[in-house]
Tab-separated table of C-alpha atoms in Angstrom:
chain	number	residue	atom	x	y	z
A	1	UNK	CA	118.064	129.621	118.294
A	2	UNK	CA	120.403	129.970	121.043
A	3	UNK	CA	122.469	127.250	119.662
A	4	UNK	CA	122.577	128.602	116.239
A	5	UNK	CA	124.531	131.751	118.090
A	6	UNK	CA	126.436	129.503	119.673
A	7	UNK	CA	127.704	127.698	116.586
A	8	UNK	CA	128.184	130.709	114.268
A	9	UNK	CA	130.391	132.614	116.976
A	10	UNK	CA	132.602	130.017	116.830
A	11	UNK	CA	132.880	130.150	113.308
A	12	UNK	CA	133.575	133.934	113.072
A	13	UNK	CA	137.143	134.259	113.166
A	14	UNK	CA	138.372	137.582	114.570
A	15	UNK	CA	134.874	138.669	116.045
A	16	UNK	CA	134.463	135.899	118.456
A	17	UNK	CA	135.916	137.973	120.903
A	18	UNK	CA	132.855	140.093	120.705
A	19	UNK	CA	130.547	137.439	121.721
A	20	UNK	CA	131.827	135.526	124.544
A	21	UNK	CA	131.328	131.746	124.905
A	22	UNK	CA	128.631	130.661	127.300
A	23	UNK	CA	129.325	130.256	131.281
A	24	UNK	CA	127.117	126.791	130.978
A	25	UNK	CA	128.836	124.240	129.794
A	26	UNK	CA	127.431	122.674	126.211
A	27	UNK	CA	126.488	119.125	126.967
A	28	UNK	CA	123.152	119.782	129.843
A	29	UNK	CA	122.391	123.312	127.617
A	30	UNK	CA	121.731	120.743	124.926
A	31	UNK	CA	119.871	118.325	127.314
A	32	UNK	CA	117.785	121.186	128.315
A	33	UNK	CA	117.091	122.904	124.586
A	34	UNK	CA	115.946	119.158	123.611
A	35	UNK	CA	113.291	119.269	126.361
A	36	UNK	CA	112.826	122.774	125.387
A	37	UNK	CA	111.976	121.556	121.407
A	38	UNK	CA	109.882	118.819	122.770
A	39	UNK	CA	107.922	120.627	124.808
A	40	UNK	CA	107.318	123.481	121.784
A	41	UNK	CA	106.088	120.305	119.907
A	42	UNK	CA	103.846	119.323	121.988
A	43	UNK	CA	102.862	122.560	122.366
A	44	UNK	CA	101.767	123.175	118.867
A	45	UNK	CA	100.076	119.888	118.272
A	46	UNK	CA	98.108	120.300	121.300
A	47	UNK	CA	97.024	123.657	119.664
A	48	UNK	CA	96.465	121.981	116.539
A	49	UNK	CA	94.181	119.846	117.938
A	50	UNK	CA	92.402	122.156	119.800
A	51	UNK	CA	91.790	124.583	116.576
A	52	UNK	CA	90.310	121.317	114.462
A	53	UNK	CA	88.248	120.519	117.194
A	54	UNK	CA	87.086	124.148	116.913
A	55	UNK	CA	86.073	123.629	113.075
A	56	UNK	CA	84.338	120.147	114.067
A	57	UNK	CA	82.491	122.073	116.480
A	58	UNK	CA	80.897	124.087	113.989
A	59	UNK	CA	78.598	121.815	113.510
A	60	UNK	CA	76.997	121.727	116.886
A	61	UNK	CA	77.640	125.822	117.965
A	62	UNK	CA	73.974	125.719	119.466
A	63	UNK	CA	75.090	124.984	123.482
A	64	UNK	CA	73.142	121.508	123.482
A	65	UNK	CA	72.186	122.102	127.572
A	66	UNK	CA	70.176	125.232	126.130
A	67	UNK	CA	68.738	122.933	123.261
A	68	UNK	CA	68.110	120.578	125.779
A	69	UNK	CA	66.395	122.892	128.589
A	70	UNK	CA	63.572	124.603	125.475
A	71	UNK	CA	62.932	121.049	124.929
A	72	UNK	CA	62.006	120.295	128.419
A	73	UNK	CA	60.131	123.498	128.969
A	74	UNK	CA	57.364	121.036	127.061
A	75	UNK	CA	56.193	118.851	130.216
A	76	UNK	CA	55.375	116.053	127.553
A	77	UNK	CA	58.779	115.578	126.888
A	78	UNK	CA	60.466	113.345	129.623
A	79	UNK	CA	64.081	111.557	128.627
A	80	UNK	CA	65.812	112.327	125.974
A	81	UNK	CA	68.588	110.360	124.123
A	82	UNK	CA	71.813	112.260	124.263
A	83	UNK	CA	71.715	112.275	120.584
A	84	UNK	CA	68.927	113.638	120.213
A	85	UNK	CA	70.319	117.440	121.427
A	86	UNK	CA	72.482	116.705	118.920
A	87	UNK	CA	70.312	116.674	116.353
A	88	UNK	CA	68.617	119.576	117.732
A	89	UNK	CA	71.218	121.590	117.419
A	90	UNK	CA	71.830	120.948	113.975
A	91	UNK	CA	68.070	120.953	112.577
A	92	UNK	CA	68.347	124.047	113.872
A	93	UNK	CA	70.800	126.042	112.272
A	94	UNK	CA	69.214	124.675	109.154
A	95	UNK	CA	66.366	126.092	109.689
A	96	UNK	CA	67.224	129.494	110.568
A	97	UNK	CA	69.643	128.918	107.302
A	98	UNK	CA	66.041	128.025	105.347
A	99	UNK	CA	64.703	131.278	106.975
A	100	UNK	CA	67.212	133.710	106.085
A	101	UNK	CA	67.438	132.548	102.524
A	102	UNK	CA	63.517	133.159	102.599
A	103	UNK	CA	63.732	136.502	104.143
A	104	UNK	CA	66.624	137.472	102.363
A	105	UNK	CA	64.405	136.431	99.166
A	106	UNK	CA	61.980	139.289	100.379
A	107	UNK	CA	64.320	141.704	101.505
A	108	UNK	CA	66.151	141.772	98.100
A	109	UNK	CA	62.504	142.100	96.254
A	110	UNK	CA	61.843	145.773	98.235
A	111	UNK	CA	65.517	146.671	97.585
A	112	UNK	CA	66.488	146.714	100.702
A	113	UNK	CA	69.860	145.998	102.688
A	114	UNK	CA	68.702	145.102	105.833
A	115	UNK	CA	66.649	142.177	107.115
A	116	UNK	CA	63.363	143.361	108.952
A	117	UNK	CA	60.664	141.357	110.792
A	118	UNK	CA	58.155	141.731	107.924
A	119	UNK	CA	60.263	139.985	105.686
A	120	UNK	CA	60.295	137.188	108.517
A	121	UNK	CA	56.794	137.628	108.866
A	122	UNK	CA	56.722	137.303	104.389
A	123	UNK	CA	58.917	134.196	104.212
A	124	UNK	CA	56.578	132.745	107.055
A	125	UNK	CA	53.228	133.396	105.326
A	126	UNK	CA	55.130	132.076	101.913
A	127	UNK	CA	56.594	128.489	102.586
A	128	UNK	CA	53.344	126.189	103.794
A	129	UNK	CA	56.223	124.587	106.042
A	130	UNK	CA	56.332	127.564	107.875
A	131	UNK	CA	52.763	127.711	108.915
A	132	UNK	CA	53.899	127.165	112.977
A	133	UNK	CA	55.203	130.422	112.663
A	134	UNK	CA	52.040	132.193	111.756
A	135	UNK	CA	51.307	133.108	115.023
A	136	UNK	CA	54.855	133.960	116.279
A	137	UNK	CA	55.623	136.607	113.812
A	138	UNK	CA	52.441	138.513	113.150
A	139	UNK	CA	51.742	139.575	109.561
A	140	UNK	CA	50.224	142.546	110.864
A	141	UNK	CA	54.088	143.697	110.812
A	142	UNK	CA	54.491	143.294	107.199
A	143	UNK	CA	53.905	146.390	104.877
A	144	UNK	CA	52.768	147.317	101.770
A	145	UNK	CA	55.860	148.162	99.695
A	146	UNK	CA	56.590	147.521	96.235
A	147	UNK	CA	54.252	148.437	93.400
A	148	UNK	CA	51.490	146.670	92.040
A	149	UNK	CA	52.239	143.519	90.315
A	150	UNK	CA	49.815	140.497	90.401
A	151	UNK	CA	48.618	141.056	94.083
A	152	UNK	CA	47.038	138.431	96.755
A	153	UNK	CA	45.495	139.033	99.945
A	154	UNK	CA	44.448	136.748	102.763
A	155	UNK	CA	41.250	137.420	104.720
A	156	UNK	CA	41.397	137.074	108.860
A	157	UNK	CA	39.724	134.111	107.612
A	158	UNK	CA	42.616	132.743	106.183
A	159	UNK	CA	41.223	131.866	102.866
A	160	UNK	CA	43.316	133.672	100.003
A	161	UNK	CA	41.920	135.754	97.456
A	162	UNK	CA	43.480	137.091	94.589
A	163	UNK	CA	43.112	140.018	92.221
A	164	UNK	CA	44.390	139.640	88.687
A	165	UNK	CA	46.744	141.846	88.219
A	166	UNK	CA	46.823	145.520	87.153
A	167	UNK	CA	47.865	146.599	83.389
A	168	UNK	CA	50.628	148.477	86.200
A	169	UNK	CA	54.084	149.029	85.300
A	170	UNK	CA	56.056	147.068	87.206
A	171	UNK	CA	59.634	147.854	88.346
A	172	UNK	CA	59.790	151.161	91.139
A	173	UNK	CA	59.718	150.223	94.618
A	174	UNK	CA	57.377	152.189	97.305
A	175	UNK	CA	54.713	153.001	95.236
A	176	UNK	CA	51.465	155.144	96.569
A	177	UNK	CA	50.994	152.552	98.772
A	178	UNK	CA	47.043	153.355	98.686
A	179	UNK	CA	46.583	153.307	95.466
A	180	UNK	CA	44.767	149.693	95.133
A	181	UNK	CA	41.607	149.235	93.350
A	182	UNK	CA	39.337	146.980	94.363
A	183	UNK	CA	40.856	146.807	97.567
A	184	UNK	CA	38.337	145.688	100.522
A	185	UNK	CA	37.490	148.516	102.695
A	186	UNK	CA	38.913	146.588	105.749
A	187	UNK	CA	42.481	146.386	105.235
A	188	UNK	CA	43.178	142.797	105.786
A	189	UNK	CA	45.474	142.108	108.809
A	190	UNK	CA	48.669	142.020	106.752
A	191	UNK	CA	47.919	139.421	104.686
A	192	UNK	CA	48.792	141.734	101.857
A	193	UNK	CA	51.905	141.759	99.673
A	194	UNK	CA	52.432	142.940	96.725
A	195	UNK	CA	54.324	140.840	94.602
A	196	UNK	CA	56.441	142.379	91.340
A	197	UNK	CA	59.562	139.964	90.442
A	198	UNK	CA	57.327	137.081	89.047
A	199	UNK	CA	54.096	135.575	88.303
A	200	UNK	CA	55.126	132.192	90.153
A	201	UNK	CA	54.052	133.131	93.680
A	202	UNK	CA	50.680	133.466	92.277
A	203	UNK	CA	50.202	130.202	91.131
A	204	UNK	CA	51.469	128.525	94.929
A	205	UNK	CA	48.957	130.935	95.879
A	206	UNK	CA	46.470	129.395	93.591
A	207	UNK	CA	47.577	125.632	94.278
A	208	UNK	CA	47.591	126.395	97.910
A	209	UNK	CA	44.374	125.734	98.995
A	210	UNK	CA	42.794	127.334	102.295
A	211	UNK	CA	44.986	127.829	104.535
A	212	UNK	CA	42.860	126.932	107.871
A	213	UNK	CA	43.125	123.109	106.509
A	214	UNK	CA	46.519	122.879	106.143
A	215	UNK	CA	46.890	124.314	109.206
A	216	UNK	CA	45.265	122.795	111.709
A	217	UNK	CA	46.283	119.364	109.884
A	218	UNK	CA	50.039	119.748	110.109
A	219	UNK	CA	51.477	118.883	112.911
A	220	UNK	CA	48.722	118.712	115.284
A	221	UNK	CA	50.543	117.171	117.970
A	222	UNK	CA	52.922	119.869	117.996
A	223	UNK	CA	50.041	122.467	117.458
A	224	UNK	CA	48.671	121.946	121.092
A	225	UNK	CA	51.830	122.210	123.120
A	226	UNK	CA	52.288	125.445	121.489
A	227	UNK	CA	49.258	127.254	123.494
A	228	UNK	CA	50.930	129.283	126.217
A	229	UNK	CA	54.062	129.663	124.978
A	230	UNK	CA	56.246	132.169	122.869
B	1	UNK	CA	57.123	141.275	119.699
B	2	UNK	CA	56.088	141.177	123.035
B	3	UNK	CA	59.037	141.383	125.531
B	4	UNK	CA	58.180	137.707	127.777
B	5	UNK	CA	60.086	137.775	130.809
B	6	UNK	CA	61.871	134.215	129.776
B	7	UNK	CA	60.774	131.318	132.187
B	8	UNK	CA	61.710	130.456	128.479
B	9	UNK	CA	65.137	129.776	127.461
B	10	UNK	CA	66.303	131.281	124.550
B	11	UNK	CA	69.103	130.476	121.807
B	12	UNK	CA	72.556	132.129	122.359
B	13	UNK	CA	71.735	135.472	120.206
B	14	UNK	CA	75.468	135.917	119.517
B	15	UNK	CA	74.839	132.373	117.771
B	16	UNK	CA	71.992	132.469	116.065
B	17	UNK	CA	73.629	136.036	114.433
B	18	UNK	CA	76.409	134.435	113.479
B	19	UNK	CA	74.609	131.804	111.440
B	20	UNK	CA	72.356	134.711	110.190
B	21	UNK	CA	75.116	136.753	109.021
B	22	UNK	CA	76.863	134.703	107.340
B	23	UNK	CA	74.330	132.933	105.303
B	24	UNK	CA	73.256	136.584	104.548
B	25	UNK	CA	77.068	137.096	103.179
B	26	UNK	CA	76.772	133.711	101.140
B	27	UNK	CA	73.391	135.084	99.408
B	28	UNK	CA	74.812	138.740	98.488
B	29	UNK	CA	78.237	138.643	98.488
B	30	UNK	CA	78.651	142.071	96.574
B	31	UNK	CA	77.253	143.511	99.478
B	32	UNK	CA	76.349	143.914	103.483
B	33	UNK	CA	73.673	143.212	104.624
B	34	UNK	CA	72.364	143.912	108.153
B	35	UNK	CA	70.096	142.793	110.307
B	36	UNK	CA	67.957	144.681	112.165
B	37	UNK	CA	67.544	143.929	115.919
B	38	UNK	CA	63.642	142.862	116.197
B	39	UNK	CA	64.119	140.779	112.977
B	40	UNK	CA	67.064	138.958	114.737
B	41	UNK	CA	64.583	138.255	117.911
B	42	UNK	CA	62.180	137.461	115.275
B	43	UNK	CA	64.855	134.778	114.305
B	44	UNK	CA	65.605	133.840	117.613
B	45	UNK	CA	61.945	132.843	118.642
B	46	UNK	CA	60.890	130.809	115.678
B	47	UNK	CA	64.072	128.185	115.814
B	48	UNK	CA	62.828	128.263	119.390
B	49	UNK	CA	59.359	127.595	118.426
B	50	UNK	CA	60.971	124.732	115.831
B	51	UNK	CA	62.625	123.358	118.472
B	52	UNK	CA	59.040	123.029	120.560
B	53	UNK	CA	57.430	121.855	117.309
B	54	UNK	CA	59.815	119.178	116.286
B	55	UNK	CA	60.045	118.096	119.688
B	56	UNK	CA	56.636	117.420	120.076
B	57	UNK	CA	56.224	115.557	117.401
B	58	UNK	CA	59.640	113.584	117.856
B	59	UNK	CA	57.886	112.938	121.787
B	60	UNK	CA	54.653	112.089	119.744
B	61	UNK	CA	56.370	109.202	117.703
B	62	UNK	CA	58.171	107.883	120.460
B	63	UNK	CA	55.234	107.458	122.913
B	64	UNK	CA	53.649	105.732	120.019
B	65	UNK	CA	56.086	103.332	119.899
B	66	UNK	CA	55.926	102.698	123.606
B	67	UNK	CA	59.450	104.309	124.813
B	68	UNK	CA	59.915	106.657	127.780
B	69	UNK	CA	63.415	108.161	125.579
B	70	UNK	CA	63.132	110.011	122.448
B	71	UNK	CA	65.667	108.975	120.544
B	72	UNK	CA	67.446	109.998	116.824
B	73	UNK	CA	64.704	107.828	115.017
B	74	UNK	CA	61.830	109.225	116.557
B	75	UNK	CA	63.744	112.836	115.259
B	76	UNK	CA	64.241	112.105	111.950
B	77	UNK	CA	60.552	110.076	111.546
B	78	UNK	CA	59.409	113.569	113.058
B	79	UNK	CA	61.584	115.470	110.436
B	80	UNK	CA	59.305	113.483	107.448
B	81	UNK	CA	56.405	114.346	109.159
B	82	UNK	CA	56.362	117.668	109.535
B	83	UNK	CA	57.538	118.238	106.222
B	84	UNK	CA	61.467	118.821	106.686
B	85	UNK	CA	62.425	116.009	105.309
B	86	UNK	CA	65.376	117.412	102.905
B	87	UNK	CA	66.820	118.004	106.358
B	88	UNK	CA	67.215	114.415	107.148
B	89	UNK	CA	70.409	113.391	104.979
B	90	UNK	CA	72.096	116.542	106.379
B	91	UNK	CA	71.375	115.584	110.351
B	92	UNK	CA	72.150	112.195	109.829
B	93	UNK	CA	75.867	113.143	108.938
B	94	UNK	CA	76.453	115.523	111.503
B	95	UNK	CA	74.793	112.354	113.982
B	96	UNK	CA	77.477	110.189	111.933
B	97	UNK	CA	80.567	112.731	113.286
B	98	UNK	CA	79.311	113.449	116.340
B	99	UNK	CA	79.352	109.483	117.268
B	100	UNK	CA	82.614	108.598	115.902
B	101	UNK	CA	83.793	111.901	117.731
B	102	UNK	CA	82.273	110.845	120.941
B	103	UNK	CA	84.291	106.929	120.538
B	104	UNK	CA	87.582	107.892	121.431
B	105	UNK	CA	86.247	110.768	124.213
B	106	UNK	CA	84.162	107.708	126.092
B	107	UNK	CA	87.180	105.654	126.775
B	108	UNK	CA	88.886	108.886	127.753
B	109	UNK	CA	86.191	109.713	129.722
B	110	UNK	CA	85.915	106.285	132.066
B	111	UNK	CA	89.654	106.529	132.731
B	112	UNK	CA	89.461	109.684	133.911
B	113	UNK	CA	86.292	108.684	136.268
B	114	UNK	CA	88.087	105.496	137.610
B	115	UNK	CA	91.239	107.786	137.949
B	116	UNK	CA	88.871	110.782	139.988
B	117	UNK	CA	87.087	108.195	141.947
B	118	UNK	CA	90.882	106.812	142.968
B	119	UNK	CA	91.932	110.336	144.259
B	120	UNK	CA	88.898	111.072	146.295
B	121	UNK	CA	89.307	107.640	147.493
B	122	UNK	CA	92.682	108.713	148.619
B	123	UNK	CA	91.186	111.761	149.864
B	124	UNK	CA	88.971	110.574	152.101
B	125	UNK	CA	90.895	108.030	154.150
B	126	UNK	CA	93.203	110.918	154.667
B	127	UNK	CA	90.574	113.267	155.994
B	128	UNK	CA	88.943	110.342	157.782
B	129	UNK	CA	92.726	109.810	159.433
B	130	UNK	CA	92.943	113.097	160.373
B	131	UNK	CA	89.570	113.666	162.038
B	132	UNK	CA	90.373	110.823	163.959
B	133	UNK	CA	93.604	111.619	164.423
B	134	UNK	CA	92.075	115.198	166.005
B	135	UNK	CA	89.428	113.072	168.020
B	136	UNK	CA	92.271	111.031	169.580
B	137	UNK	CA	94.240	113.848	169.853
């Protein structure tokens, strides 16, 4: 920039009394503003760097010595590849990414803005995938909101019942919540939702099977190191 | 949720809010939506919890096949099984960046070792010399 200055004062013709020529003599000013441009260079390609290494880092934004520590809380779990954190990492953010889509999904249903636990606790008791999670999120936390649409309920049992649904309009969030016939006369710990978009959760419901089989046959390896913790 | 006193770690909340958030943005993009605090915990403990799960069932495989180190196979065999599987392909390309990240950063990383072990080399004659040199002295 300097130089710039430099070579329009000389050009000015009158006004180059105004700015006076430099006390440093041109040739080691130049030596020194080369350095100077080199450096910047450097500089910014250094920072370039460092910002697409940022982006690349996306990938793994989970701290893998924190992914690494949960998995040796297990005992079972001795030496671990140092891909395998990796991996972690990632398999993770996809499944909080599965999760929020799910919740989200329930939210959106009760016309609601924000995300609560029950509609955790709903996208858990949902996806069959999610079964791990029964016990981590309690669907005692999820309420009875919308209206009445085809309805299903879950004994403590876990066996799921249905009832067909009710000649009910459907639409209109927050209905008199009491206001179910047939209802047991033990409110079933949470297992209740009332469903209103569309008939199709009914029929997972119906192809689902009892629950306490899938359960205790998925992942029963995993099942037993999860006694004692969360 | 009951508030555990953590002997168990937990996942960076800033993090996992972040990933939250913005898949949140993705699904309604006409609007905000928040979060509400226990949800987020709620969020927090069941990636923990799928971290224990797959683990355990990575561990699982890989004891089967008679190896003290879990390794990436034993994780995505463990994926399958527990009925993740569409999460495989993604893994497996973040696994595929990671390692050709990782190629350059080894060699860095042994030069810089040889170079460190050099300097404290160095370092120690000197202070050996000068103890001595105070012994003597």
């Amino acid at each position: 920039m300097d130089s710039n200055k430099q070579a329009e004062s000389s050009s000015y013709p009158p006004t180059s009394s105004i700015t006076p020529p430099p006390a440093i003599p041109p040739a080691p000013f130049h030596h020194l503003l080369q350095q100077q441009q080199q450096q910047l260079q450097m500089f910014w390609s250094y920072q370039r760097q460092e910002i697409e290494q940022v982006n690349d880092f996306k990938n793994h934004q989970l701290p893998l010595a924190r992914i690494k520590k949960i998995m040796k809380a297990d005992e079972d779990v001795r030496m671990i590849s140092a891909e395998a954190p990796v991996l972690f990492a990632k398999a993770c953010e996809l499944f909080i990414l599965e999760l929020t889509i799910r919740s989200w999904l329930h939210a959106e249903e009760n016309k609601r803005r924000t995300l609560q636990k029950n509609d955790i606790a709903a996208a858990i008791t949902r996806t069959d995938i999610f079964d791990f999670l029964v016990d981590i999120v309690p669907r005692d936390e999820i309420k009875d909101e919308a209206g009445l649409g085809g309805m299903v309920g879950a004994t403590a049992s876990g066996v799921p019942y249905f009832y067909p649904p009710m000649g009910q309009p459907t639409g209109g969030p927050a209905g008199p919540g009491g206001l179910m016939i047939g209802r047991p006369a033990v409110d079933p710990t949470g297992g209740m939702y009332a469903q209103q978009p569309s008939q199709a959760w009914q029929s997972v419901w119906q192809t689902a099977g009892p629950d306490d089989g899938s359960y205790a046959s998925r992942g029963s390896g995993g099942q037993g190191n999860l006694d004692g913790q969360g | 949720m009951e508030k555990v006193v953590s002997e168990a770690e937990e996942l960076p909340k800033a993090i996992v809010r972040r990933v939250v958030k913005e898949k949140l943005s993705e699904c309604s993009p006409d609007y905000d939506f928040n979060v509400h605090k226990d949800a987020l915990l709620a969020f927090s403990e069941s990636a923990r919890i799928f971290i224990h799960y797959l683990s355990a069932t990575a561990n699982n495989i890989c004891k089967e096949s008679k190896r003290q180190t879990m390794n990436a196979e034993d994780v995505f065999k463990a994926l399958e099984e527990i009925e993740f599987s569409e999460f495989v392909k993604p893994l497996g390309a973040s696994l595929a960046e990671f390692k050709k990240k990782n190629a350059g950063k080894k060699v860095d990383q042994s030069r810089k070792m040889r170079r460190k072990r050099r300097e404290n080399r160095g370092f120690i004659c000197r202070k050996r010399n000068q103890n001595q040199a105070k012994e003597t002295g």
